[in-house]
């Protein structure tokens, strides 16, 4: 099973979540601007994570998803999405937006979009969020193998 966790991160928080999830899945965490379409085509499972920036996924994440719009992955790939966000703001929902776009191009969404919480715009992650990412990774693992 070839698993890739694609992430964007300005201050390192989303990267930490991505690396934690990738570890649980024996997968690879790859920065959004280092991913090629060939890498996606070779993957069985694609997890996409982004910090929320102005109620949306980051620009690079949006650009990557847009670049896939001509693809049809129906029946070929499983996926899930996550974001990092500041709880006290009206957050918006980047993870759900990513999930919707992945579904539109045929990915099978294996578990609902997941938010992770940072305590300020530069972080750090809230205390229990690495543990939450570990558990989410384990849940994904079960879904992938079921
Ligand atoms: C320009 C800017 C816009 C942001 N917009 C939002 C937002 O709309 N909702 C939210 O919950 N957090 C927002 N944040 C906080 C980010 O989600 C936070 O910086 C991010 O989770 C940190 O992850 P990173 O270290 O991987 O970049 C914003 C931060 C910045 C700098």
Coordinates of N, CA and C and ligand atoms in Angstrom, one line a residue:
X1 N 0.9 -1.2 0.0 CA 0.0 0.0 0.0 C 0.9 1.3 0.0
X2 N 0.7 2.1 -1.0 CA 1.6 3.3 -1.2 C 0.8 4.5 -0.6
X3 N 1.2 5.0 0.5 CA 0.5 6.1 1.2 C 1.3 7.4 1.1
X4 N 0.7 8.5 0.7 CA 1.4 9.8 0.7 C 0.5 10.8 1.5
X5 N 1.2 11.5 2.3 CA 0.6 12.6 3.1 C 1.1 13.9 2.6
X6 N 0.3 14.7 1.9 CA 0.7 16.0 1.3 C 0.3 17.1 2.3
X7 N 1.2 18.0 2.5 CA 0.9 19.1 3.5 C 1.5 20.4 3.0
X8 N 0.9 21.5 3.5 CA 1.5 22.8 3.4 C 1.7 23.2 4.9
X9 N 2.7 24.1 5.1 CA 3.0 24.5 6.5 C 3.9 25.8 6.5
X10 N 3.4 26.8 7.1 CA 4.2 28.1 7.2 C 5.1 28.1 8.4
X11 N 4.6 27.5 9.5 CA 5.3 27.6 10.8 C 5.6 26.3 11.4
X12 N 5.3 25.2 10.6 CA 5.8 23.9 11.1 C 4.7 23.0 11.8
X13 N 3.5 23.6 12.1 CA 2.5 22.9 12.9 C 1.8 21.8 12.0
X14 N 1.4 22.2 10.8 CA 0.8 21.2 9.9 C 1.8 20.1 9.5
X15 N 3.0 20.5 9.4 CA 4.1 19.5 9.1 C 4.2 18.5 10.2
X16 N 4.1 18.9 11.4 CA 4.2 17.9 12.5 C 3.0 16.9 12.5
X17 N 1.8 17.5 12.2 CA 0.7 16.6 12.1 C 0.9 15.6 10.9
X18 N 1.3 16.1 9.8 CA 1.5 15.3 8.6 C 2.5 14.2 8.9
X19 N 3.6 14.5 9.5 CA 4.6 13.5 9.8 C 4.1 12.5 10.8
X20 N 3.3 12.9 11.7 CA 2.8 11.9 12.7 C 1.8 11.0 12.0
X21 N 1.0 11.5 11.2 CA 0.0 10.7 10.5 C 0.7 9.7 9.5
X22 N 1.7 10.2 8.8 CA 2.5 9.4 7.8 C 3.2 8.3 8.5
X23 N 3.7 8.5 9.7 CA 4.4 7.5 10.5 C 3.4 6.3 10.8
X24 N 2.2 6.7 11.2 CA 1.2 5.7 11.6 C 0.8 4.8 10.4
X25 N 0.9 5.4 9.2 CA 0.5 4.7 7.9 C 1.7 4.1 7.2
X26 N 2.9 4.1 7.8 CA 4.1 3.7 7.0 C 4.1 4.4 5.7
X27 N 3.7 5.7 5.6 CA 3.7 6.5 4.4 C 4.8 7.5 4.4
X28 N 4.7 8.4 3.4 CA 5.6 9.5 3.2 C 4.9 10.8 3.3
X29 N 5.5 11.7 4.1 CA 5.0 13.1 4.2 C 5.7 13.9 3.2
X30 N 5.0 14.6 2.3 CA 5.6 15.4 1.2 C 5.0 16.8 1.2
X31 N 5.9 17.8 1.1 CA 5.4 19.1 1.0 C 4.7 19.4 -0.3
X32 N 3.7 20.2 -0.2 CA 2.7 20.4 -1.3 C 3.5 20.9 -2.6
X33 N 4.6 21.6 -2.5 CA 5.2 22.1 -3.7 C 6.3 21.1 -4.2
X34 N 6.3 19.9 -3.5 CA 7.3 19.0 -4.0 C 6.6 17.7 -4.6
X35 N 5.3 17.8 -4.8 CA 4.6 16.6 -5.2 C 4.3 16.7 -6.7
X36 N 4.5 15.6 -7.4 CA 4.2 15.6 -8.8 C 3.0 14.7 -9.1
X37 N 2.4 14.9 -10.3 CA 1.2 14.1 -10.6 C 1.5 12.6 -10.7
X38 N 2.8 12.3 -11.1 CA 3.2 10.9 -11.2 C 3.2 10.3 -9.8
X39 N 3.6 11.1 -8.8 CA 3.6 10.6 -7.4 C 2.2 10.2 -7.0
X40 N 1.3 11.1 -7.4 CA -0.2 10.8 -7.0 C -0.7 9.6 -7.8
X41 N -0.3 9.5 -9.0 CA -0.8 8.4 -9.8 C -0.3 7.0 -9.2
X42 N 0.9 7.1 -8.6 CA 1.4 5.8 -8.0 C 0.9 5.5 -6.7
X43 N 0.2 6.5 -6.0 CA -0.2 6.3 -4.6 C -1.6 5.6 -4.6
X44 N -1.8 4.7 -3.6 CA -3.1 4.1 -3.3 C -3.9 5.0 -2.4
X45 N -3.3 5.7 -1.5 CA -4.0 6.5 -0.5 C -3.3 7.9 -0.5
X46 N -4.1 8.9 -0.6 CA -3.6 10.3 -0.6 C -4.3 11.1 0.6
X47 N -3.5 11.5 1.5 CA -4.0 12.3 2.6 C -3.5 13.8 2.4
X48 N -4.4 14.7 2.4 CA -4.0 16.1 2.2 C -4.3 17.0 3.4
X49 N -3.3 17.8 3.8 CA -3.5 18.6 5.0 C -3.0 20.0 4.7
X50 N -3.7 21.0 5.3 CA -3.3 22.4 5.1 C -3.7 23.2 6.3
X51 N -2.9 24.3 6.6 CA -3.3 25.3 7.5 C -4.5 26.1 6.9
X52 N -5.4 26.5 7.8 CA -6.5 27.4 7.2 C -5.9 28.8 7.1
X53 N -6.1 29.4 5.9 CA -5.6 30.8 5.7 C -6.8 31.5 5.1
X54 N -7.4 32.4 5.9 CA -8.5 33.2 5.5 C -9.7 32.3 5.1
X55 N -10.0 31.3 6.0 CA -11.2 30.4 5.9 C -11.0 29.4 4.8
X56 N -9.8 29.3 4.2 CA -9.6 28.4 3.1 C -8.3 27.6 3.2
X57 N -8.2 26.6 2.4 CA -6.8 25.9 2.4 C -5.8 27.0 1.9
X58 N -4.5 26.7 2.1 CA -3.5 27.6 1.6 C -3.5 27.7 0.1
X59 N -2.9 28.8 -0.4 CA -2.9 29.0 -1.9 C -2.3 27.8 -2.6
X60 N -1.2 27.3 -2.0 CA -0.5 26.2 -2.7 C -1.3 25.0 -2.7
X61 N -2.1 24.7 -1.6 CA -2.9 23.6 -1.6 C -4.1 23.7 -2.6
X62 N -4.6 24.9 -2.7 CA -5.7 25.1 -3.7 C -5.2 25.0 -5.1
X63 N -4.0 25.5 -5.3 CA -3.4 25.3 -6.7 C -3.2 23.9 -7.0
X64 N -2.7 23.1 -6.1 CA -2.5 21.7 -6.3 C -3.8 21.0 -6.7
X65 N -4.8 21.2 -5.9 CA -6.1 20.5 -6.1 C -6.7 21.0 -7.4
X66 N -6.5 22.2 -7.8 CA -7.0 22.7 -9.1 C -6.3 22.0 -10.2
X67 N -5.0 21.8 -10.0 CA -4.2 21.1 -11.1 C -4.6 19.7 -11.3
X68 N -5.4 19.1 -10.4 CA -5.9 17.7 -10.6 C -7.3 17.7 -11.2
X69 N -7.9 18.8 -11.4 CA -9.3 18.8 -11.8 C -9.6 18.0 -13.1
X70 N -8.6 17.9 -14.0 CA -8.9 17.2 -15.2 C -8.7 15.7 -15.0
X71 N -8.3 15.3 -13.8 CA -8.1 13.8 -13.6 C -9.4 13.2 -13.1
X72 N -9.4 11.9 -13.4 CA -10.5 11.1 -12.8 C -9.9 9.9 -12.1
X73 N -10.0 9.9 -10.8 CA -9.4 8.8 -10.0 C -10.4 7.8 -9.5
X74 N -11.6 7.8 -10.1 CA -12.7 7.0 -9.6 C -12.3 5.5 -9.5
X75 N -12.5 4.9 -8.4 CA -12.2 3.5 -8.2 C -10.8 3.2 -8.0
X76 N -9.9 4.2 -7.9 CA -8.5 3.9 -7.9 C -7.8 4.3 -6.6
X77 N -8.4 5.4 -5.9 CA -7.6 5.9 -4.8 C -8.5 6.3 -3.6
X78 N -8.0 6.0 -2.4 CA -8.6 6.4 -1.2 C -8.0 7.7 -0.7
X79 N -8.8 8.5 0.1 CA -8.2 9.8 0.5 C -8.9 10.3 1.8
X80 N -8.2 11.2 2.4 CA -8.8 11.9 3.6 C -8.1 13.3 3.7
X81 N -8.8 14.2 4.4 CA -8.2 15.6 4.5 C -8.2 16.0 5.9
X82 N -7.2 16.9 6.2 CA -7.2 17.6 7.6 C -6.7 19.0 7.4
X83 N -7.0 19.8 8.5 CA -6.4 21.1 8.5 C -5.9 21.4 9.9
X84 N -5.2 22.5 10.0 CA -4.8 23.1 11.3 C -5.5 24.5 11.4
X85 N -5.9 24.9 12.6 CA -6.7 26.1 12.7 C -6.6 26.6 14.1
X86 N -6.9 27.9 14.3 CA -7.0 28.5 15.6 C -8.4 28.4 16.1
X87 N -8.7 27.8 17.2 CA -10.0 27.5 17.6 C -10.8 28.8 17.9
X88 N -10.2 29.8 18.4 CA -11.0 30.9 18.9 C -11.5 31.8 17.8
X89 N -10.9 31.7 16.6 CA -11.4 32.4 15.5 C -12.7 31.8 14.9
X90 N -13.4 32.5 14.1 CA -14.3 31.8 13.2 C -13.5 31.2 12.2
X91 N -13.3 29.9 12.3 CA -12.2 29.2 11.6 C -12.4 29.1 10.1
X92 N -13.6 28.8 9.6 CA -13.7 28.3 8.3 C -13.4 26.8 8.3
X93 N -13.5 26.2 7.2 CA -13.3 24.8 7.2 C -12.5 24.3 5.9
X94 N -11.2 24.4 6.0 CA -10.3 24.1 4.9 C -10.4 22.6 4.6
X95 N -10.4 21.8 5.7 CA -10.4 20.3 5.5 C -11.6 19.8 4.7
X96 N -12.7 20.4 5.1 CA -14.0 20.0 4.4 C -13.9 20.4 2.9
X97 N -13.3 21.6 2.7 CA -13.2 22.1 1.3 C -12.3 21.1 0.5
X98 N -11.2 20.7 1.1 CA -10.2 19.8 0.4 C -11.0 18.5 0.2
X99 N -11.7 18.0 1.2 CA -12.4 16.7 1.1 C -13.4 16.8 -0.1
X100 N -14.1 17.9 -0.2 CA -15.1 18.0 -1.3 C -14.4 17.9 -2.7
X101 N -13.3 18.6 -2.8 CA -12.6 18.6 -4.1 C -12.0 17.2 -4.4
X102 N -11.5 16.6 -3.4 CA -11.0 15.2 -3.7 C -12.1 14.3 -4.1
X103 N -13.3 14.4 -3.5 CA -14.4 13.6 -3.8 C -14.9 13.8 -5.3
X104 N -14.8 15.1 -5.6 CA -15.3 15.5 -7.0 C -14.5 14.8 -8.1
X105 N -13.2 14.6 -7.8 CA -12.4 14.0 -8.9 C -12.2 12.5 -8.6
X106 N -13.1 11.9 -7.8 CA -13.2 10.5 -7.8 C -12.5 9.7 -6.6
X107 N -11.9 10.5 -5.7 CA -11.3 9.8 -4.5 C -12.4 9.3 -3.6
X108 N -12.1 8.1 -3.1 CA -13.0 7.5 -2.1 C -12.6 8.1 -0.7
X109 N -13.5 8.9 -0.1 CA -13.1 9.5 1.2 C -13.3 8.4 2.3
X110 N -12.2 8.1 3.0 CA -12.3 6.9 4.0 C -12.7 7.3 5.4
X111 N -12.5 8.6 5.7 CA -12.9 9.1 7.0 C -13.1 10.6 7.0
X112 N -14.1 11.1 7.7 CA -14.4 12.6 7.6 C -13.2 13.5 7.9
X113 N -13.3 14.7 7.2 CA -12.2 15.7 7.4 C -12.0 16.0 8.8
X114 N -10.7 16.2 9.2 CA -10.3 16.3 10.6 C -9.6 17.6 10.9
X115 N -10.1 18.4 11.9 CA -9.3 19.6 12.3 C -8.4 19.3 13.4
X116 N -7.2 20.0 13.4 CA -6.3 20.0 14.5 C -6.1 21.4 14.9
X117 N -5.9 21.6 16.2 CA -5.9 22.9 16.8 C -4.5 23.5 17.2
X118 N -4.3 24.7 16.7 CA -3.1 25.5 17.2 C -3.5 26.6 18.2
X119 N -2.6 27.0 19.1 CA -3.0 27.9 20.1 C -2.8 29.4 19.7
X120 N -2.1 29.6 18.6 CA -1.9 31.0 18.0 C -1.6 30.8 16.6
X121 N -1.5 31.9 15.8 CA -1.4 31.7 14.4 C 0.0 31.0 14.0
X122 N 1.0 31.2 14.9 CA 2.3 30.5 14.6 C 2.4 29.2 15.4
X123 N 1.4 28.8 16.1 CA 1.4 27.6 16.9 C 1.6 28.1 18.4
X124 N 2.0 27.2 19.3 CA 2.2 25.8 19.0 C 0.9 25.0 18.8
X125 N 1.0 23.7 18.5 CA -0.2 22.9 18.5 C -0.7 22.8 20.0
X126 N -2.0 22.7 20.1 CA -2.5 22.4 21.5 C -1.9 21.1 22.0
X127 N -1.9 21.0 23.3 CA -1.1 19.9 24.0 C -1.4 18.5 23.5
X128 N -2.7 18.2 23.2 CA -3.1 16.8 22.9 C -3.1 16.5 21.4
X129 N -2.6 17.5 20.6 CA -2.9 17.3 19.1 C -2.0 16.3 18.4
X130 N -0.8 16.1 19.0 CA 0.1 15.0 18.4 C -0.6 13.7 18.7
X131 N -1.1 13.5 19.9 CA -1.8 12.3 20.3 C -3.0 12.1 19.4
X132 N -3.8 13.2 19.2 CA -5.0 13.2 18.3 C -4.6 12.7 16.9
X133 N -3.4 13.2 16.4 CA -3.0 12.9 15.1 C -2.6 11.4 15.0
X134 N -2.0 10.9 16.1 CA -1.6 9.5 16.2 C -2.8 8.6 16.1
X135 N -3.9 9.0 16.9 CA -5.1 8.3 16.8 C -5.8 8.3 15.5
X136 N -5.8 9.5 14.9 CA -6.4 9.6 13.6 C -5.7 8.8 12.5
X137 N -4.4 8.7 12.7 CA -3.6 7.9 11.8 C -3.9 6.4 12.0
X138 N -4.1 6.0 13.2 CA -4.5 4.6 13.5 C -5.9 4.3 12.9
X139 N -6.8 5.3 13.0 CA -8.1 5.1 12.4 C -8.0 4.9 10.9
X140 N -7.2 5.8 10.3 CA -7.0 5.7 8.8 C -6.5 4.3 8.4
X141 N -5.5 3.9 9.3 CA -4.9 2.6 9.0 C -6.0 1.5 8.9
X142 N -6.9 1.5 9.9 CA -8.0 0.5 10.0 C -8.9 0.6 8.7
X143 N -9.2 1.9 8.3 CA -10.1 2.1 7.2 C -9.4 1.6 5.9
X144 N -8.1 1.9 5.8 CA -7.4 1.5 4.6 C -7.4 0.0 4.4
X145 N -7.3 -0.7 5.5 CA -7.2 -2.2 5.5 C -8.5 -2.9 5.5
X146 N -9.6 -2.2 5.7 CA -10.9 -2.9 5.8 C -11.5 -3.0 4.5
Ligands
LIG1 C1 -2.7 35.1 7.1 C2 -3.3 34.0 8.1 C3 -4.7 33.7 7.9 C4 -5.3 32.8 8.8 N1 -6.6 32.4 8.7 C5 -7.1 31.6 9.6 C6 -8.5 31.3 9.5 O1 -9.3 31.7 8.6 N2 -9.0 30.4 10.4 C7 -8.3 29.8 11.3 O2 -8.8 29.0 12.1 N3 -6.9 30.1 11.4 C8 -6.4 30.9 10.6 N4 -5.0 31.2 10.7 C9 -4.2 30.5 11.6 C10 -3.6 29.3 10.9 O3 -4.5 28.3 10.7 C11 -2.3 28.8 11.6 O4 -1.4 29.8 11.3 C12 -1.9 27.4 11.1 O5 -2.7 26.4 11.6 C13 -0.5 27.2 11.5 O6 -0.1 26.0 10.8 P1 1.4 26.0 10.1 O7 2.4 26.2 11.2 O8 1.5 24.6 9.5 O9 1.4 27.1 9.1 C14 -4.5 32.1 9.8 C15 -3.1 32.5 9.9 C16 -2.5 33.4 9.1 C17 -1.1 33.8 9.2

